CSV table of C-alpha atoms in Angstrom, one decimal:
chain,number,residue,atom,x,y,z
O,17,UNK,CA,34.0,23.8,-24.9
O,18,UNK,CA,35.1,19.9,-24.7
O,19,UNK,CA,34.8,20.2,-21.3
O,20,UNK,CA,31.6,21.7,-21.0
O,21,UNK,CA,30.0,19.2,-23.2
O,22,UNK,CA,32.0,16.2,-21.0
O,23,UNK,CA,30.3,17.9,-17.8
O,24,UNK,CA,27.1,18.3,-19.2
O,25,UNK,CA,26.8,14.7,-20.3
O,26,UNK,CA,28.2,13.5,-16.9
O,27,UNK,CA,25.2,15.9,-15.1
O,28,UNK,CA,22.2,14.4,-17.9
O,29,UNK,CA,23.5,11.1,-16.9
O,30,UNK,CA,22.7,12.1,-12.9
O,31,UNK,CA,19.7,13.1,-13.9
O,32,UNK,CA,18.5,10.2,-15.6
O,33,UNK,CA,19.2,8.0,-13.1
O,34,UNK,CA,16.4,9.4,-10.6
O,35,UNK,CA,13.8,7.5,-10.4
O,36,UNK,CA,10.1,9.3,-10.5
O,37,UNK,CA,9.9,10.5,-7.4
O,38,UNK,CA,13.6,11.7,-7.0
O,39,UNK,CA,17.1,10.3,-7.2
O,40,UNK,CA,17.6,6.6,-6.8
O,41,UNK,CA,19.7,4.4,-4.8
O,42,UNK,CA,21.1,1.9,-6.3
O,43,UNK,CA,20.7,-0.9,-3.6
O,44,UNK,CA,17.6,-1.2,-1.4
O,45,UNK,CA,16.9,-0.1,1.9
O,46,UNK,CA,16.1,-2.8,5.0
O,47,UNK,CA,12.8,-3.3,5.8
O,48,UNK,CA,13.3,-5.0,9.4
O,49,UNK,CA,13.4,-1.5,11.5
O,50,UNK,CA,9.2,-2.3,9.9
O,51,UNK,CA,8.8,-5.2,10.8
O,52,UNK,CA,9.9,-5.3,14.2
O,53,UNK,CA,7.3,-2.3,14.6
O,54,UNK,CA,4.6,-4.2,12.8
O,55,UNK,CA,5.2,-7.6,14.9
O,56,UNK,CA,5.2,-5.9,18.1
O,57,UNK,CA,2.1,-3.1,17.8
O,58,UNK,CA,-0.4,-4.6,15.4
O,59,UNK,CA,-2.3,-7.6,16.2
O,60,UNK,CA,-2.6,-11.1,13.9
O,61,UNK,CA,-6.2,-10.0,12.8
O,62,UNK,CA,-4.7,-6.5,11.8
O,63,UNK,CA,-6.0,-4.3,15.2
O,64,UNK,CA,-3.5,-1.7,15.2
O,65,UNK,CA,-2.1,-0.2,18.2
O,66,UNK,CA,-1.3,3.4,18.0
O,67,UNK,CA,-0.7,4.4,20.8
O,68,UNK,CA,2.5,2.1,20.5
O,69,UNK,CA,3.1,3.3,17.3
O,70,UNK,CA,3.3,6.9,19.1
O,71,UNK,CA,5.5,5.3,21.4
O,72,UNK,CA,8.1,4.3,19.1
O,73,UNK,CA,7.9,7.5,17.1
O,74,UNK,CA,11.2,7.7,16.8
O,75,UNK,CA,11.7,4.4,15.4
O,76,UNK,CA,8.5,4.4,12.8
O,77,UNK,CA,10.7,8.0,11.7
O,78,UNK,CA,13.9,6.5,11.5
O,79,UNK,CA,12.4,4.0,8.9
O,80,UNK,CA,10.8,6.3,7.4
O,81,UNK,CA,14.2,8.6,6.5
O,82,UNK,CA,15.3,5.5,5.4
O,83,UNK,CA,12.9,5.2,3.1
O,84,UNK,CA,13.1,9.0,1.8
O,85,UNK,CA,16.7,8.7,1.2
O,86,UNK,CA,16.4,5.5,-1.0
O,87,UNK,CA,14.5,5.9,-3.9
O,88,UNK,CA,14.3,2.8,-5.8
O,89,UNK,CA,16.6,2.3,-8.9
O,90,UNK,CA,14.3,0.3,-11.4
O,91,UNK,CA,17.3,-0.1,-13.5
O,92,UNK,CA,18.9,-2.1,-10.6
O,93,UNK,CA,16.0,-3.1,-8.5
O,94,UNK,CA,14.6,-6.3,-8.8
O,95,UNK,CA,10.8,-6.2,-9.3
O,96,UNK,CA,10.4,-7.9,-5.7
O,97,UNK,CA,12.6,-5.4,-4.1
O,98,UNK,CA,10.6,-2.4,-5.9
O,99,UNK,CA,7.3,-4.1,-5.1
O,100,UNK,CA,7.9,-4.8,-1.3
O,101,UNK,CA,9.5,-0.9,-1.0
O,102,UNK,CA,6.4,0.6,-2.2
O,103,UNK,CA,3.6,-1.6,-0.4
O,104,UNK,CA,6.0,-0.9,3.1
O,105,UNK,CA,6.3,2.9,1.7
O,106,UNK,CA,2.6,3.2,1.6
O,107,UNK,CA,1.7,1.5,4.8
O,108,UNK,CA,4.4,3.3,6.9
O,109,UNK,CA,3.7,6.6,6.0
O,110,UNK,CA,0.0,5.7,6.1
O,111,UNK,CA,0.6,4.8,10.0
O,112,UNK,CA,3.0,8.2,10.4
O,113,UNK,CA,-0.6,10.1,9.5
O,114,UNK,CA,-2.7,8.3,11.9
O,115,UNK,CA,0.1,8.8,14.5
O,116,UNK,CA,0.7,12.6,13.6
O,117,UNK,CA,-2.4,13.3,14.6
O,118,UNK,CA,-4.3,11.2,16.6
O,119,UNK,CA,-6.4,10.9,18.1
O,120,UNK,CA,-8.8,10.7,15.1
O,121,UNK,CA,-11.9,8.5,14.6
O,122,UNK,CA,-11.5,8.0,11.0
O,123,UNK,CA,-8.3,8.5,8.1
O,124,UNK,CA,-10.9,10.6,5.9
O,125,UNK,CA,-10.9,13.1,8.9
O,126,UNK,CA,-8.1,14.2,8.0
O,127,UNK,CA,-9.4,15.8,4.3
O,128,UNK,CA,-8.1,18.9,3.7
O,129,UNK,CA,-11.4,21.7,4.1
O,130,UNK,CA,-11.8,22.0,0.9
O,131,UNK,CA,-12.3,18.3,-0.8
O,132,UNK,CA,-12.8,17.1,-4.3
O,133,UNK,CA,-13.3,13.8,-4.2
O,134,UNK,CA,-10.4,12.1,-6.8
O,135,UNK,CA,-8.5,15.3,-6.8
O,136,UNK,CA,-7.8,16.8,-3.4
O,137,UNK,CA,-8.2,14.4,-0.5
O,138,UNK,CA,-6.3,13.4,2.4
O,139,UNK,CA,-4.6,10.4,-0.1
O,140,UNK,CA,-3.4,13.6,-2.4
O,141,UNK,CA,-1.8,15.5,0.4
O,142,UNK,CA,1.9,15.8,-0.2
O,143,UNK,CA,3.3,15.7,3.7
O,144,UNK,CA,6.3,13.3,3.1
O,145,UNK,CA,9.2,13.1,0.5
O,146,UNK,CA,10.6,9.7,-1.6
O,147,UNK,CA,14.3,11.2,-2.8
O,148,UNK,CA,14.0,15.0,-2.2
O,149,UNK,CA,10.8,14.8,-3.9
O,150,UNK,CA,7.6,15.9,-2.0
O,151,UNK,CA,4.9,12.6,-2.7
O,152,UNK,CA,1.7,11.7,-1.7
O,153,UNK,CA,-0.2,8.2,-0.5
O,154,UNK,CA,-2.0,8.4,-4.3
O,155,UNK,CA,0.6,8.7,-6.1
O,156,UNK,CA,2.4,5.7,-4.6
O,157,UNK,CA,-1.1,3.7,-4.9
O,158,UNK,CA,-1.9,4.5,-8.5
O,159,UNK,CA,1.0,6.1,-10.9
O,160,UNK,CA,3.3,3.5,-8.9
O,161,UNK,CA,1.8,0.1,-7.8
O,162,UNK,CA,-1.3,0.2,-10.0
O,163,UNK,CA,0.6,1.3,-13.3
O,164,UNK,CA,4.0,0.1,-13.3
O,165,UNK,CA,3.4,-3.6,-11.2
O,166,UNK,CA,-0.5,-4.6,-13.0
O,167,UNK,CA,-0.2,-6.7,-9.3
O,168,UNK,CA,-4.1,-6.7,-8.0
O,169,UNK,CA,-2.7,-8.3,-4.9
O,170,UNK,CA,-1.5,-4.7,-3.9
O,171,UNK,CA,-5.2,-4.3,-3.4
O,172,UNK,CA,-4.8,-6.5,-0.3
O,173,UNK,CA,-1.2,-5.8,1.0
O,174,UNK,CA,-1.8,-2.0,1.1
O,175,UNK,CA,-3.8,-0.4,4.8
O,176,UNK,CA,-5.9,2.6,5.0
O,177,UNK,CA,-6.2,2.7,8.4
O,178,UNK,CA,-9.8,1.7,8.3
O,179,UNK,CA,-12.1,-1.3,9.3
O,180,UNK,CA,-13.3,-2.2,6.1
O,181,UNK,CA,-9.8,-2.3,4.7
O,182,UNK,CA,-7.6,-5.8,4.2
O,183,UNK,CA,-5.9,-5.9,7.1
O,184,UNK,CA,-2.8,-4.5,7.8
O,185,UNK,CA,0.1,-7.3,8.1
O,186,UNK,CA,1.8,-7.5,11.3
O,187,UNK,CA,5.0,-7.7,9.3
O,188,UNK,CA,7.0,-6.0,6.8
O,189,UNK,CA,7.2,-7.0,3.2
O,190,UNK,CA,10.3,-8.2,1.9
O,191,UNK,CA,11.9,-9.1,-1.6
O,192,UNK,CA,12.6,-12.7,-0.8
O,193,UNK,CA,9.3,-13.7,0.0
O,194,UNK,CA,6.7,-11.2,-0.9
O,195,UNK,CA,5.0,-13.5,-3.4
O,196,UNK,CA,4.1,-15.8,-0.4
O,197,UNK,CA,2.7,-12.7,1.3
O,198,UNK,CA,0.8,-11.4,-1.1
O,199,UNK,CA,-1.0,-14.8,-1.6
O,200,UNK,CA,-1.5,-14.9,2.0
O,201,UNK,CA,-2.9,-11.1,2.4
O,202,UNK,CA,-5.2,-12.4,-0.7
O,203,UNK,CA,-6.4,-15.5,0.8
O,204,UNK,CA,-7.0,-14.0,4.2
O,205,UNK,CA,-9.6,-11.0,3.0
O,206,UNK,CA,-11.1,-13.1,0.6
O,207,UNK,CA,-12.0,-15.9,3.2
O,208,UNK,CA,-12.7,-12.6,5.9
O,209,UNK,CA,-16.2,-13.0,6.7
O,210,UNK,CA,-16.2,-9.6,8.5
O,211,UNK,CA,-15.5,-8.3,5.2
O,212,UNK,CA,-16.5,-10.8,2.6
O,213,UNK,CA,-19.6,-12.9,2.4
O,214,UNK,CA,-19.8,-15.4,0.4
O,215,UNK,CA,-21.9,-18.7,-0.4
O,216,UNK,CA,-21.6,-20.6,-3.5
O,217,UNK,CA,-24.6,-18.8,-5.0
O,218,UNK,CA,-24.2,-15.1,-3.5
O,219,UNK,CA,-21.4,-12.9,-3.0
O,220,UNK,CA,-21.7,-9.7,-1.1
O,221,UNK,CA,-18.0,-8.2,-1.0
O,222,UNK,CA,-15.9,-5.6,0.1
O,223,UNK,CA,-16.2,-2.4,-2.5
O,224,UNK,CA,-12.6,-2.7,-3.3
O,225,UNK,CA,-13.7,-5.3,-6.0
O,226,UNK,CA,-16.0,-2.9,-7.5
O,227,UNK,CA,-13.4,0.5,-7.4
O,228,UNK,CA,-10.9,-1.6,-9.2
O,229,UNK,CA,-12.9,-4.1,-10.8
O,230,UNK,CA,-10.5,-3.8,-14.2
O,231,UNK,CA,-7.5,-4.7,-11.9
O,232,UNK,CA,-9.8,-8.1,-11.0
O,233,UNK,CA,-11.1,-8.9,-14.4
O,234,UNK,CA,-7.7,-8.7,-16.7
O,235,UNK,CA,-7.8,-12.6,-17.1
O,236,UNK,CA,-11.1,-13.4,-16.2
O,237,UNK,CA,-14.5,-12.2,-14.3
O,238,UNK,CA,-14.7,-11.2,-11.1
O,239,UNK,CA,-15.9,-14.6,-9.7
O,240,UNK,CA,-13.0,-15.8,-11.8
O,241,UNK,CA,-10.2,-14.2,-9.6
O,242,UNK,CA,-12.2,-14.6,-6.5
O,243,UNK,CA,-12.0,-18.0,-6.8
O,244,UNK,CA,-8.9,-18.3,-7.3
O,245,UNK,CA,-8.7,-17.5,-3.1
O,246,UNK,CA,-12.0,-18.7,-1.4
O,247,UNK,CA,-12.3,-21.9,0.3
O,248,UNK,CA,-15.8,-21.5,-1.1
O,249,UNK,CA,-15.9,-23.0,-4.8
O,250,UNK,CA,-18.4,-19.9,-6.3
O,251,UNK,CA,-20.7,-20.8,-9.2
O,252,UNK,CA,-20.3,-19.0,-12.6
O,253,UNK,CA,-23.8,-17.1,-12.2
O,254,UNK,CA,-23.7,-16.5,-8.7
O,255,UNK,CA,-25.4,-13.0,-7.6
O,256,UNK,CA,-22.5,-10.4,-6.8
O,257,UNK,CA,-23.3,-7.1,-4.7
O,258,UNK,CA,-20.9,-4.8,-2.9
O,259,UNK,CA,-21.0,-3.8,1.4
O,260,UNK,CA,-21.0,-0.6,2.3
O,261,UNK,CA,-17.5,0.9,3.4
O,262,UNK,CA,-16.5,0.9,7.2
O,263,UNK,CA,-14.3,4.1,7.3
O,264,UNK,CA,-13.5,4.0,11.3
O,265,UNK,CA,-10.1,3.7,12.6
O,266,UNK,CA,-8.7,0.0,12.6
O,267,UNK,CA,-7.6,0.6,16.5
């Protein structure tokens, strides 16, 4: 019986060391396989290449095992290296979609046939796995960056494969300096004036800020946080309205 007891505590300690989506590693994966894809198939302005994505297939799937088999630990993960595992998690299997099956002229082709907007789109659709578990592109965007990081610059470091989105960095993220990056991703959409328009009196903005306004407005109002980024100082009063989205393919 002692030894039963002894080998039943030693398999509820296993088991509590998984993370949420599966068992955890306890040291974190490198990111550079990522970013040498990044660097060499997406453009500085965020024009991605996939075609040379499908290329180096191989490559973008090696990563991604990577990924799969190293679940973060957040008991021995620093927040950085948690923070710049999900952001690359999210964009790389976000580019394995496109590349899986392209050619498409838009991400939200790829819906399943029947869609309920919130509950079953192409963002719920479980085609990968993060430590034996199967996940999906939503849950890593809102039960994992959203709720666990309260970082609204995710907003701007995560791609969707479309125009209208921030554009995708054409390098990986990485623990050491992913604080600078995400004030650079920040800085560059705000200032985008494909994307944003703003004038010291007006603001007509990308409908990201108006889907997750409350992760904008925690410490402030909206023109607040916006001008916290813009090299345009925005008045206090200044009208705010929200451009429509441009789904096509970032290509």
């Amino acid at each position: 019986m002692k030894i039963l007891f002894i080998i039943g505590l030693f398999l509820f300690s296993l088991s509590c060391g998984s993370s949420e989506l599966g068992q955890a590693n306890s040291k974190a994966p490198s990111h550079q396989a990522f970013d040498e894809l990044l660097k060499k198939h997406v453009s500085k302005d965020g024009i991605v290449n996939y075609k040379g994505f499908i290329q180096d297939k191989a490559k973008l799937d090696k990563y991604l095992d990577l990924l799969s088999n190293n679940a973060p630990d957040r008991g021995k993960w620093s927040k950085e290296e948690q923070l710049a595992y999900w952001i690359n998690a999210y964009n790389a299997f976000t580019l394995k979609l496109i590349v899986d099956n392209y050619p498409v002229k838009s991400i939200q082709d790829l819906h399943p046939t029947v869609k309920i907007p919130l509950v079953n789109t192409v963002w719920h659709i479980k085609f990968f796995k993060i430590g034996g578990k199967e996940a999906s592109l939503d849950e890593i965007e809102h039960k994992i960056l959203r709720k666990e990081f309260e970082e609204p610059r995710i907003h701007f470091a995560i791609n969707c494969a479309s125009f209208s989105c921030p554009p995708l960095l054409n390098e990986a993220f990485f623990p050491e300096k992913i604080d600078q990056q995400l004030d650079k991703v920040a800085r560059t959409f705000v200032n985008d004036t494909k994307r944003n328009k703003i004038t010291a009196d007006k603001v007509e903005i990308s409908s990201i800020f108006s889907w997750f306004k409350g992760d904008f407005t925690k410490n402030g109002s909206l023109i607040d946080y916006l001008n916290q980024y813009s090299t345009i100082k925005i008045k206090p009063n200044a009208k705010v309205s929200y451009l429509d989205y441009d789904w096509s393919l970032n290509e």
